[in-house]
mmCIF file of C-alpha atoms in Angstrom:
data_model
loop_
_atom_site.group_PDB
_atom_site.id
_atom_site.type_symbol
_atom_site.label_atom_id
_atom_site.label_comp_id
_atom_site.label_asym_id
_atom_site.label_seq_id
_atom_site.Cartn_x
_atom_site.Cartn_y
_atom_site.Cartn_z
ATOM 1 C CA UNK A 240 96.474 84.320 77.652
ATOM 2 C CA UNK A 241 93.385 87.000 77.026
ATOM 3 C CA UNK A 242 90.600 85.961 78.421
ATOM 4 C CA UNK A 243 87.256 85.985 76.487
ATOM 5 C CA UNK A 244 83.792 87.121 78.439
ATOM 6 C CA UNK A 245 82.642 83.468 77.400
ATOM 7 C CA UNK A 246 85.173 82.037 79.860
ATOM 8 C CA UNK A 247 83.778 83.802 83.281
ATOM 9 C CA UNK A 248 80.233 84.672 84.984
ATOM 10 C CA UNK A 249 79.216 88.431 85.184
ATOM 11 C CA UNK A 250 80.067 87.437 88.505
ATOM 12 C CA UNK A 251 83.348 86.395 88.748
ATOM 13 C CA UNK A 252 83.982 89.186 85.636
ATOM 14 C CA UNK A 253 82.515 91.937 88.244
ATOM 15 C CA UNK A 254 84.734 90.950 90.758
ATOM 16 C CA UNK A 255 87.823 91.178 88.939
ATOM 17 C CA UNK A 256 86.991 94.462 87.738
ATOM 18 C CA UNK A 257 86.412 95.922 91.126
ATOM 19 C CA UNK A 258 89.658 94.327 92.260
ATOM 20 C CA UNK A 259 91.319 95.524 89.171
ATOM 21 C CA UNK A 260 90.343 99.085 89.680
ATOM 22 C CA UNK A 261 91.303 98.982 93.320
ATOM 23 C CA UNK A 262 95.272 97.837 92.267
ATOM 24 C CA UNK A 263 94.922 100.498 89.632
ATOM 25 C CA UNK A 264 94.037 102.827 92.297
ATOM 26 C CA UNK A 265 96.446 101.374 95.149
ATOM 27 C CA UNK A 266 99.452 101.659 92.459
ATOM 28 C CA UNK A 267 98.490 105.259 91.615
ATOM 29 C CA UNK A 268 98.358 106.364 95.075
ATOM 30 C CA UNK A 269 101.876 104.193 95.567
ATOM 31 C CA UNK A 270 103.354 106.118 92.566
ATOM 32 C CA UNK A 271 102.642 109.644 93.702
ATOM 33 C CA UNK A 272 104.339 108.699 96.934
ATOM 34 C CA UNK A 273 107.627 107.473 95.295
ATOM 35 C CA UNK A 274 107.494 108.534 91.561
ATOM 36 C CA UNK A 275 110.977 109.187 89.868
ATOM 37 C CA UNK A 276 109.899 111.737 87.129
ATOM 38 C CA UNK A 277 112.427 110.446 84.402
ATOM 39 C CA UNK A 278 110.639 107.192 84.149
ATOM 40 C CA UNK A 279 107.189 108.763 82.667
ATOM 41 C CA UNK A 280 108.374 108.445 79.257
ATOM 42 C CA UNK A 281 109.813 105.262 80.032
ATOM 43 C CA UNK A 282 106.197 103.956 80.981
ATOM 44 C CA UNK A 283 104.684 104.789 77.712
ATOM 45 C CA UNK A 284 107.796 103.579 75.504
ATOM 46 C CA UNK A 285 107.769 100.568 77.417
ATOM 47 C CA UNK A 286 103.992 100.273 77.188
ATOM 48 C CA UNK A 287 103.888 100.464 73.526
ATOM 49 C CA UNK A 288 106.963 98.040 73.448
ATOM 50 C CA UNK A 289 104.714 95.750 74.900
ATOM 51 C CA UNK A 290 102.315 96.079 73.025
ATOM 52 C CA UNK A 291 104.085 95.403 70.030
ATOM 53 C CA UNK A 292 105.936 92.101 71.542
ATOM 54 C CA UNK A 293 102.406 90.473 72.604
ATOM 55 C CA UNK A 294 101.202 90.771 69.114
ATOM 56 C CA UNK A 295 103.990 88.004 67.841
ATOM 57 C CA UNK A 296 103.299 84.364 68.923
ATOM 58 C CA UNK A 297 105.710 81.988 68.887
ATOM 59 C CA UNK A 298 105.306 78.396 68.256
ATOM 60 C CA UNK A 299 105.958 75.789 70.875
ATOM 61 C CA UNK A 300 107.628 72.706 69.359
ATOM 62 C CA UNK A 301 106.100 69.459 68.911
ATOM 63 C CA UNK A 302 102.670 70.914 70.410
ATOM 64 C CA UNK A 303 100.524 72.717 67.618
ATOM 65 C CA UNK A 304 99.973 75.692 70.192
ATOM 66 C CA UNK A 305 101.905 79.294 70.279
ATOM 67 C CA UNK A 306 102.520 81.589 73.508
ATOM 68 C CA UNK A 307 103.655 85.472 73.551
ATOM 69 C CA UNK A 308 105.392 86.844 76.192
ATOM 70 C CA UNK A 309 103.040 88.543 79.211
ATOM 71 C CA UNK A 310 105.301 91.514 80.021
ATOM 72 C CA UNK A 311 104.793 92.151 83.841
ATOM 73 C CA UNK A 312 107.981 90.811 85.276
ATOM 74 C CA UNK A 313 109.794 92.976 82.291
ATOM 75 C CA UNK A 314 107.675 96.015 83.035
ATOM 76 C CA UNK A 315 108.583 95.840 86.901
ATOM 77 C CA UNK A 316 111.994 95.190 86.591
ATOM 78 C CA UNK A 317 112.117 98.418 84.312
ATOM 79 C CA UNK A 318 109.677 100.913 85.949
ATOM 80 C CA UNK A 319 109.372 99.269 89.153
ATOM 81 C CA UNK A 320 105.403 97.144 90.430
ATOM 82 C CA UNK A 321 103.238 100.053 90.541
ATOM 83 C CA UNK A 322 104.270 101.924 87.138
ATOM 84 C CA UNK A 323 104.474 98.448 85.957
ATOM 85 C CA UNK A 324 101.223 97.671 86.693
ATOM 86 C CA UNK A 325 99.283 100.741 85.224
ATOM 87 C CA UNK A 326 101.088 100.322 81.693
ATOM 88 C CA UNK A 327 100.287 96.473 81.561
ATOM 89 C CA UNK A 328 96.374 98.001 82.474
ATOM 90 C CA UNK A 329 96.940 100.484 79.714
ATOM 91 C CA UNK A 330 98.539 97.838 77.215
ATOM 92 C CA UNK A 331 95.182 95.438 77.862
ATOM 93 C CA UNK A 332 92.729 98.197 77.605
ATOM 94 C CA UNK A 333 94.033 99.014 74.469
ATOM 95 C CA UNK A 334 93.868 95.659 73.313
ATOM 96 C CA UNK A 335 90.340 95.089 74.379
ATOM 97 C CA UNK A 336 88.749 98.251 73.447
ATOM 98 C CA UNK A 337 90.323 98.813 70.093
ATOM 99 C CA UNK A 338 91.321 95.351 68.795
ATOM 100 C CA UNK A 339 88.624 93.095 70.345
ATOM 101 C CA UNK A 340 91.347 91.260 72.093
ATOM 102 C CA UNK A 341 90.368 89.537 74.776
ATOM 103 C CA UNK A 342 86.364 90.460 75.988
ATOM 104 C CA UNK A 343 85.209 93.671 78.447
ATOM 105 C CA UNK A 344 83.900 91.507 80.814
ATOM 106 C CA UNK A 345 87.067 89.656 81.117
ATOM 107 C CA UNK A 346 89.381 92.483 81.208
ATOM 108 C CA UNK A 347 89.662 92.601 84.896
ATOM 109 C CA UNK A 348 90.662 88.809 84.922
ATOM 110 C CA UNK A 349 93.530 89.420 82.330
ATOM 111 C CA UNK A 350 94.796 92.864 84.167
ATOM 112 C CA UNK A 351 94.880 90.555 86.998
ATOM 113 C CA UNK A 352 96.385 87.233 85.618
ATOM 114 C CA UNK A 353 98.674 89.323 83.297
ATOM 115 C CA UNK A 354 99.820 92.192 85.989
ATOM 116 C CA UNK A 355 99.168 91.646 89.855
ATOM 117 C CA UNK A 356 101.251 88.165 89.731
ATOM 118 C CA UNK A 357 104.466 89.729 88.155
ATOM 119 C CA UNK A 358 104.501 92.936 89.831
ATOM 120 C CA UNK A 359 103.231 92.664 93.369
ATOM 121 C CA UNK A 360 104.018 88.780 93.930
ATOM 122 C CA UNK A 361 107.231 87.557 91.939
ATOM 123 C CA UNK A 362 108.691 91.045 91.335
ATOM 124 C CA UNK A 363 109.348 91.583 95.264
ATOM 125 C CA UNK A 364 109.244 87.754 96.561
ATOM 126 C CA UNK A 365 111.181 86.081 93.572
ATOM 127 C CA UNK A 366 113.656 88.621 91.528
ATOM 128 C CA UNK A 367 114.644 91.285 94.089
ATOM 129 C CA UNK A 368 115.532 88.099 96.509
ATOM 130 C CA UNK A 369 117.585 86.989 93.755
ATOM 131 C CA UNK A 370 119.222 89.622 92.911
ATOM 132 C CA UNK A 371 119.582 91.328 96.806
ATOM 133 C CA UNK A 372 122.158 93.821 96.435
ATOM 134 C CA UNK A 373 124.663 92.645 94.002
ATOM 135 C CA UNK A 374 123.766 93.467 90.351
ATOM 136 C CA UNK A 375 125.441 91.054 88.412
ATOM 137 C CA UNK A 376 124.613 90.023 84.848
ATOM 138 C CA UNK A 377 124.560 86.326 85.696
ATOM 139 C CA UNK A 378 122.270 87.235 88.425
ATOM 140 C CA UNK A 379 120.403 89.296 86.439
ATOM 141 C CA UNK A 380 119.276 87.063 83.595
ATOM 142 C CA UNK A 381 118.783 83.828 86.030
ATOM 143 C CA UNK A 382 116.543 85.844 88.346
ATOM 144 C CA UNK A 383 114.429 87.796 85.228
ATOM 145 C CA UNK A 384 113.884 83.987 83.249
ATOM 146 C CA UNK A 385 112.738 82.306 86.721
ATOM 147 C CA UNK A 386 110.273 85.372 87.529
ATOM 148 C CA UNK A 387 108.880 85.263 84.014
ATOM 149 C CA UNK A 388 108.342 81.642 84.424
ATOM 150 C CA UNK A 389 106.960 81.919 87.494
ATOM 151 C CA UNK A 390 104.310 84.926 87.058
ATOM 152 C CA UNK A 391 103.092 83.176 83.970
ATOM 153 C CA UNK A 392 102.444 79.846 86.091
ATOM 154 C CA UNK A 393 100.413 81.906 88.312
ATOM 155 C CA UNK A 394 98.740 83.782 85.863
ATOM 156 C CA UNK A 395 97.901 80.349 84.000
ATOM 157 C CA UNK A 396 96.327 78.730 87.134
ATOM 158 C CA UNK A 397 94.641 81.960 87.727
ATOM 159 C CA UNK A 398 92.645 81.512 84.892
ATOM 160 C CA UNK A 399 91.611 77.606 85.737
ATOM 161 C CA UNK A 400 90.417 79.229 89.443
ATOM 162 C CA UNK A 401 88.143 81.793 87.300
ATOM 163 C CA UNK A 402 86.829 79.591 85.313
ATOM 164 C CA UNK A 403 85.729 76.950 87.785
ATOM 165 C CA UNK A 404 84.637 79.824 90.015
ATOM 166 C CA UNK A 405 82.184 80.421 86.902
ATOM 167 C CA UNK A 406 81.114 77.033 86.469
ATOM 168 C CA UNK A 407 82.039 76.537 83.353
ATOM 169 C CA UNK A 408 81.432 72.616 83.085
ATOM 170 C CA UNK A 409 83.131 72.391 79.446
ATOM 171 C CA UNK A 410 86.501 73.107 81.689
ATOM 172 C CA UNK A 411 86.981 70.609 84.426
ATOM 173 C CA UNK A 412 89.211 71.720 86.891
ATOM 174 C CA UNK A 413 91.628 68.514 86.786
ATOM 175 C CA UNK A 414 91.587 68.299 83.209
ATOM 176 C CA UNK A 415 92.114 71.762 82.145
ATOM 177 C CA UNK A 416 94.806 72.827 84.904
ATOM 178 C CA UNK A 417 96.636 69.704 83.460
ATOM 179 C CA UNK A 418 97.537 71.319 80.184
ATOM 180 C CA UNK A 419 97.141 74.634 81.248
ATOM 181 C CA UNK A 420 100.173 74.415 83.431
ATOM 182 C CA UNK A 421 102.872 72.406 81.433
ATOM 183 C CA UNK A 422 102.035 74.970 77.800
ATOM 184 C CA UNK A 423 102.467 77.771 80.057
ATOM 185 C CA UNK A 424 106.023 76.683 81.293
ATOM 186 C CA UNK A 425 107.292 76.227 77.755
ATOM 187 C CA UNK A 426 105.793 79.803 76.885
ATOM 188 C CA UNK A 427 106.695 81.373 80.034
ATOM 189 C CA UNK A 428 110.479 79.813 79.870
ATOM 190 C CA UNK A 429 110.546 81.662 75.894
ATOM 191 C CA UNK A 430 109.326 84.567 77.414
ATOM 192 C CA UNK A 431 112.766 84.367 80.378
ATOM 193 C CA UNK A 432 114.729 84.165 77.721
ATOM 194 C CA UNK A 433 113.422 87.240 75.689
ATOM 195 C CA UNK A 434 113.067 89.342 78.711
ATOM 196 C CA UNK A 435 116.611 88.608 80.118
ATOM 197 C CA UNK A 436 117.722 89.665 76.665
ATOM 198 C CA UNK A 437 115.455 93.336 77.060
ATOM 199 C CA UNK A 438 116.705 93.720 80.189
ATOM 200 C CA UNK A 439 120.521 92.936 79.761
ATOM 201 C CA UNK A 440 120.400 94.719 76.457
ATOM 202 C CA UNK A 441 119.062 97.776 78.420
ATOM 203 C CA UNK A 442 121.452 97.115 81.377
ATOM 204 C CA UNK A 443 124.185 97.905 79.193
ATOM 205 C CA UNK A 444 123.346 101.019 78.207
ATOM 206 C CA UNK A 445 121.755 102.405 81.358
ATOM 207 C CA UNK A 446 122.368 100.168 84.264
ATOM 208 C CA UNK A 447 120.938 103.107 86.878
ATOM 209 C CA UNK A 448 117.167 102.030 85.028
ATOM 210 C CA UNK A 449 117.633 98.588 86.245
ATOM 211 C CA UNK A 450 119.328 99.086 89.604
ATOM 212 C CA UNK A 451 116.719 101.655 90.535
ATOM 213 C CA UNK A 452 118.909 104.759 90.976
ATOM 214 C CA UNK A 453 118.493 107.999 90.180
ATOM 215 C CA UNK A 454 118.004 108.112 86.166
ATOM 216 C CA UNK A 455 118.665 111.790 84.846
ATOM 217 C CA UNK A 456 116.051 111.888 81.994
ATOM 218 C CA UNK A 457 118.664 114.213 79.869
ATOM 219 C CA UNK A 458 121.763 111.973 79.735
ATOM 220 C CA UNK A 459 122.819 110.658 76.356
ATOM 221 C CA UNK A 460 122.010 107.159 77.059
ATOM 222 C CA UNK A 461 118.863 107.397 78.853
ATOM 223 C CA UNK A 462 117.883 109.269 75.448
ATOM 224 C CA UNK A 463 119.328 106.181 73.638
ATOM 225 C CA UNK A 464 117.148 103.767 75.326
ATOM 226 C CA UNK A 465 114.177 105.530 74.778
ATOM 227 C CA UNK A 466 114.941 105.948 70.952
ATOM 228 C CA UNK A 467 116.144 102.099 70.819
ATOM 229 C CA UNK A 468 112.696 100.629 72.440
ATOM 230 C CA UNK A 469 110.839 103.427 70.428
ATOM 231 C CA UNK A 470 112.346 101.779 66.812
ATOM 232 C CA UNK A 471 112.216 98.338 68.327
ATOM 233 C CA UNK A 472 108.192 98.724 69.229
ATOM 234 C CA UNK A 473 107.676 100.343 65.186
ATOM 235 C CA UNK A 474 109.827 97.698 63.850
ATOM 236 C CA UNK A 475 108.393 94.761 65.836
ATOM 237 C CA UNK A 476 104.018 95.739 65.750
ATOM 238 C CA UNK A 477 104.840 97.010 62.212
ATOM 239 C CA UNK A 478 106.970 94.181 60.256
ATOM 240 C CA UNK A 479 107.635 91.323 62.589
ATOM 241 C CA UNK A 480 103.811 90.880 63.402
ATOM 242 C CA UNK A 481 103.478 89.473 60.276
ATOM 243 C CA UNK A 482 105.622 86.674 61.339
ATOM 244 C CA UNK A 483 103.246 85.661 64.513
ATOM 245 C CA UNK A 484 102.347 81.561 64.484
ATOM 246 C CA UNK A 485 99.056 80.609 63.061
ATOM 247 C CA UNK A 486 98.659 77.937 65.969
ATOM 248 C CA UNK A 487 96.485 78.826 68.694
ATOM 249 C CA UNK A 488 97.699 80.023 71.671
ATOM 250 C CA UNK A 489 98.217 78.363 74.955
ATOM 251 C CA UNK A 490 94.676 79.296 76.286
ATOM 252 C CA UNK A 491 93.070 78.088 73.274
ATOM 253 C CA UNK A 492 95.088 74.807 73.213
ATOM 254 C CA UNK A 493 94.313 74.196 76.599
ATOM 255 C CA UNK A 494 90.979 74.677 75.777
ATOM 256 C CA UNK A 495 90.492 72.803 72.570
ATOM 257 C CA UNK A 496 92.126 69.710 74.630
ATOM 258 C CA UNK A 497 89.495 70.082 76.843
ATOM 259 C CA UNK A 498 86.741 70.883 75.405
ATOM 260 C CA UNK A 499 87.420 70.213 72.243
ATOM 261 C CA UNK A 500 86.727 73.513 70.907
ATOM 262 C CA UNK A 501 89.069 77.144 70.974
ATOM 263 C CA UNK A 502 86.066 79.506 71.445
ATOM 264 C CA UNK A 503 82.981 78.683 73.604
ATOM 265 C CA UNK A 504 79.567 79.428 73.401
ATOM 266 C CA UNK A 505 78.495 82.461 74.798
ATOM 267 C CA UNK A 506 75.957 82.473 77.567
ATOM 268 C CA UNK A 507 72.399 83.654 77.099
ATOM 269 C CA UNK A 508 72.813 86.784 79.466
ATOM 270 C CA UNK A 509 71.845 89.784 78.414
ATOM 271 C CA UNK A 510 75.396 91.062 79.198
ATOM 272 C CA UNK A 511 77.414 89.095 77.300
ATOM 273 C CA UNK A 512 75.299 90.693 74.181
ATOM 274 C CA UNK A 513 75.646 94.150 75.567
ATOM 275 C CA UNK A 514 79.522 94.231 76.170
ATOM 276 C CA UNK A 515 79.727 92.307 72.479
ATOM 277 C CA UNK A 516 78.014 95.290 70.887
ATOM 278 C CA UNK A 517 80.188 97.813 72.659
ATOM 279 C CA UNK A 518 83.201 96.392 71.587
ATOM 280 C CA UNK A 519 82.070 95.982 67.837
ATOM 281 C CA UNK A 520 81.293 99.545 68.128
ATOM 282 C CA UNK A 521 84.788 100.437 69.703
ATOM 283 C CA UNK A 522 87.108 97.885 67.888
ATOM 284 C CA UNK A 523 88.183 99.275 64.698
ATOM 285 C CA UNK A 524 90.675 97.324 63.697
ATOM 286 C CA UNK A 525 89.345 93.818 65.134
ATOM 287 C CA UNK A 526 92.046 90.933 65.505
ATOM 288 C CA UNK A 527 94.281 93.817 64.159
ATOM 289 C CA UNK A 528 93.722 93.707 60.828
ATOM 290 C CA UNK A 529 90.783 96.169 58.683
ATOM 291 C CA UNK A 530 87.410 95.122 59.561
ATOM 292 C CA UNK A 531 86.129 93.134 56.481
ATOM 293 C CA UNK A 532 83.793 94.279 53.990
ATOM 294 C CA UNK A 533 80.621 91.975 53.928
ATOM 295 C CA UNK A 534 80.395 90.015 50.733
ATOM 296 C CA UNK A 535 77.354 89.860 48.637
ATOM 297 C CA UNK A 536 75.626 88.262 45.904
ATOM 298 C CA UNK A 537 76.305 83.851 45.125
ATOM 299 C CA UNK A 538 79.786 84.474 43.857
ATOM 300 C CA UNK A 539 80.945 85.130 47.028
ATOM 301 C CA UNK A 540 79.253 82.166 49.013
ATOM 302 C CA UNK A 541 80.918 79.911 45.993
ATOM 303 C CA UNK A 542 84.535 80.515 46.810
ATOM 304 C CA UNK A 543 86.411 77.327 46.678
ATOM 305 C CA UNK A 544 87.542 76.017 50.271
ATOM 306 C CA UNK A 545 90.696 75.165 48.775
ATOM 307 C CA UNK A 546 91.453 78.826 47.925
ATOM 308 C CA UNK A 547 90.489 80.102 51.514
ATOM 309 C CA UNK A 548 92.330 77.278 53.230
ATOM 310 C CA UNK A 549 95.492 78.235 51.273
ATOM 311 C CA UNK A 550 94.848 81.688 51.761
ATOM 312 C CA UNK A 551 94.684 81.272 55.793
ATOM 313 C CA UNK A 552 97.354 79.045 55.942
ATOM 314 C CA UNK A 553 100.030 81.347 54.155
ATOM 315 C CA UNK A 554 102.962 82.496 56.391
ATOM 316 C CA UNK A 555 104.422 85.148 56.445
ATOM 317 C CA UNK A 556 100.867 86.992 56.394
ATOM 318 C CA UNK A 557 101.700 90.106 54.986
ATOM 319 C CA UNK A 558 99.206 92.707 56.009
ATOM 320 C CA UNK A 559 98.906 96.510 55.820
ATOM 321 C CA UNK A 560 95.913 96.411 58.088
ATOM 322 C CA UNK A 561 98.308 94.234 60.732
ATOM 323 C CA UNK A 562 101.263 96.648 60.036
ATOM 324 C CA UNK A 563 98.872 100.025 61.261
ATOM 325 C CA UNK A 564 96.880 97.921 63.813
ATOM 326 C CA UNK A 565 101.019 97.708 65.576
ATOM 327 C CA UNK A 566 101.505 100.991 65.322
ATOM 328 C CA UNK A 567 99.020 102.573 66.136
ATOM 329 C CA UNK A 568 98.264 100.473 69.018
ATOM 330 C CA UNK A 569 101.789 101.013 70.063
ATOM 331 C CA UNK A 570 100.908 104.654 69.900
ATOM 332 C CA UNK A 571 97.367 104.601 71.757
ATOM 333 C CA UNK A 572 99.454 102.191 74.894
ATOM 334 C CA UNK A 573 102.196 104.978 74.571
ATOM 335 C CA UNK A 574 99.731 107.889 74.974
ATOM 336 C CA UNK A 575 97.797 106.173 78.140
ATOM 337 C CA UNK A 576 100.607 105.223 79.650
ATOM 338 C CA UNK A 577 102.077 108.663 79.506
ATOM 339 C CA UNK A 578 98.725 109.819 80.374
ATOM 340 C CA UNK A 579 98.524 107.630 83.690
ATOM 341 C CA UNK A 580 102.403 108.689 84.524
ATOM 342 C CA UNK A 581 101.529 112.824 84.403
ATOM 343 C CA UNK A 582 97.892 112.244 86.521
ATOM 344 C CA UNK A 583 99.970 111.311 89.348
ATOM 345 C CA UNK A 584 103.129 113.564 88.779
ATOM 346 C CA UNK A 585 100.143 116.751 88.825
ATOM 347 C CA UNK A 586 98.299 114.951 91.886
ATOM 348 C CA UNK A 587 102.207 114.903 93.333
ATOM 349 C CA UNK A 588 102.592 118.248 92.680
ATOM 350 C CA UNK A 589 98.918 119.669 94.029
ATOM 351 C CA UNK A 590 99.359 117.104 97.217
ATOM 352 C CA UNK A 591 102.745 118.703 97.608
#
């Protein structure tokens, strides 16, 4: 569900980063108040976790479209909203920045779809309702599947409300919300599942990260959980990306229903170009894979269509450049994350 600057008006784009930068803000100053030390690590483990789970999409039966799960809800069951929110920022920037996923202009929007609806809206209103006092495992996957449902839904419509707010006439509002929705409920009822199985998996070795008590960042099996989701992220951005569906995903099928295109046209402002450059400039490893050398010479503008067709439409798409594009990536969100986590612990410390 990234995004791209084609989608929104600088205007709308603006707006969403300043609101962005004020919940980054918000939950930073939230975090020095109430931060429980042990979880730092657990932010940037967690953040390159993932970043490793939204590289693989899954296909959605019967549809021709794919999803991957969103994160939030997982991130703020584990770290709690504000933490939550800062390593889904970190996770995005990454993304944007590094892998051309999802544009700069937009990246306020997809923060905001992708981390302000899980962690401030269905985290407190939706799962700790559920679950109240009594930590039950029954409890505990029913309320993390209906939150991840939910904070995709919202997130989904989110995007429909930016995009008419940026008049984007190739995306009537009636039309567009109309398959926006329904894709996103199959997607975001994959990603329940997934995220109940993270969390109960986790809840069995440390139930104290879950309940929010005290976590003692030394014990064996905090250790163990690190190490786990550490392996997990390597094995997952490093081997199982190359698994990822070849079907678009459920912003692009929305939009290709619509509009009857995946990608649209970029507007002629000057800004659009600008942040385009940038990101060529910043995005090494674009769509995570090597950056392409340019072919030369009428050999290469003869290849047959038949060969490139097969060649895009092989599965599993083994690729060394989408092996280090997961693991590094995984690295950079770890390093942020971690990076976001000791800022505030220091500010603790001076304010203290």
């Amino acid at each position: 569900m990234h995004m791209a600057d084609a989608l929104i008006s600088p205007a709308v784009g603006g707006t969403m980063i300043a609101a962005t930068a004020g919940l980054i803000g918000y939950s930073s100053k939230k975090l020095n108040e109430e931060m429980d030390d042990s979880r730092i690590p657990l932010m940037g483990v967690m953040g390159a976790f993932i970043f490793a789970g939204q590289m693989i999409n899954f296909t959605i039966p019967a549809t021709g479209s794919s999803g991957h799960i969103g994160g939030g809800i997982l991130l703020a069951i584990l770290l709690g909203p504000y933490a939550a929110f800062l390593t889904i920022a970190s996770v995005l920037v990454v993304q944007a920045l590094f892998f051309a996923d999802g544009g700069l202009l937009a990246l306020g929007c997809n923060i905001f779809n992708m981390g302000f609806f899980p962690c401030f809206i269905v985290y407190p209103l939706v799962f700790k309702k559920i679950m109240g006092s009594s930590f039950t495992k029954g409890r505990l996957f029913a309320a993390t599947t209906l939150s991840a449902i939910l904070g995709l839904q919202l997130g989904a419509f989110c995007v429909v409300l930016q995009t008419l707010a940026s008049g984007v006439s190739e995306l009537p509002f009636a039309t567009f919300v109309l398959l926006m929705q329904p894709i996103h409920l199959a997607i975001g009822l994959v990603e329940g599942l997934a995220s109940a199985a993270v969390v109960l998996f986790i809840y069995n070795m440390q139930p104290e990260i879950i309940d929010g008590s005290k976590v003692s960042a030394g014990a064996p099996s905090f250790k163990k959980v690190l190490v786990s989701l550490v392996v997990l992220a390597v094995i997952t951005g490093g081997l199982f990306s190359w698994f990822a569906s070849a079907f678009p995903d459920g912003l692009e099928w929305s939009m290709f229903k619509t509009a009857g295109v995946e990608e649209l046209e970029k507007p002629k402002s000057p800004i659009y170009g600008i942040l385009e450059s940038i990101q060529e400039k910043t995005a090494f490893l674009p769509d995570y894979d090597f950056k392409a050398e340019p072919e030369a010479g009428p050999a290469a503008a003869e290849e047959p269509a038949a060969a490139a067709a097969e060649e895009e439409a092989s599965w599993p798409a083994v690729s060394p450049g989408t092996s280090v594009s997961g693991i590094l990536g995984g690295a950079f969100t770890l390093i942020i994350a971690l990076l976001f986590g000791f800022a505030v612990r220091k500010r603790k410390v001076v304010d203290s």
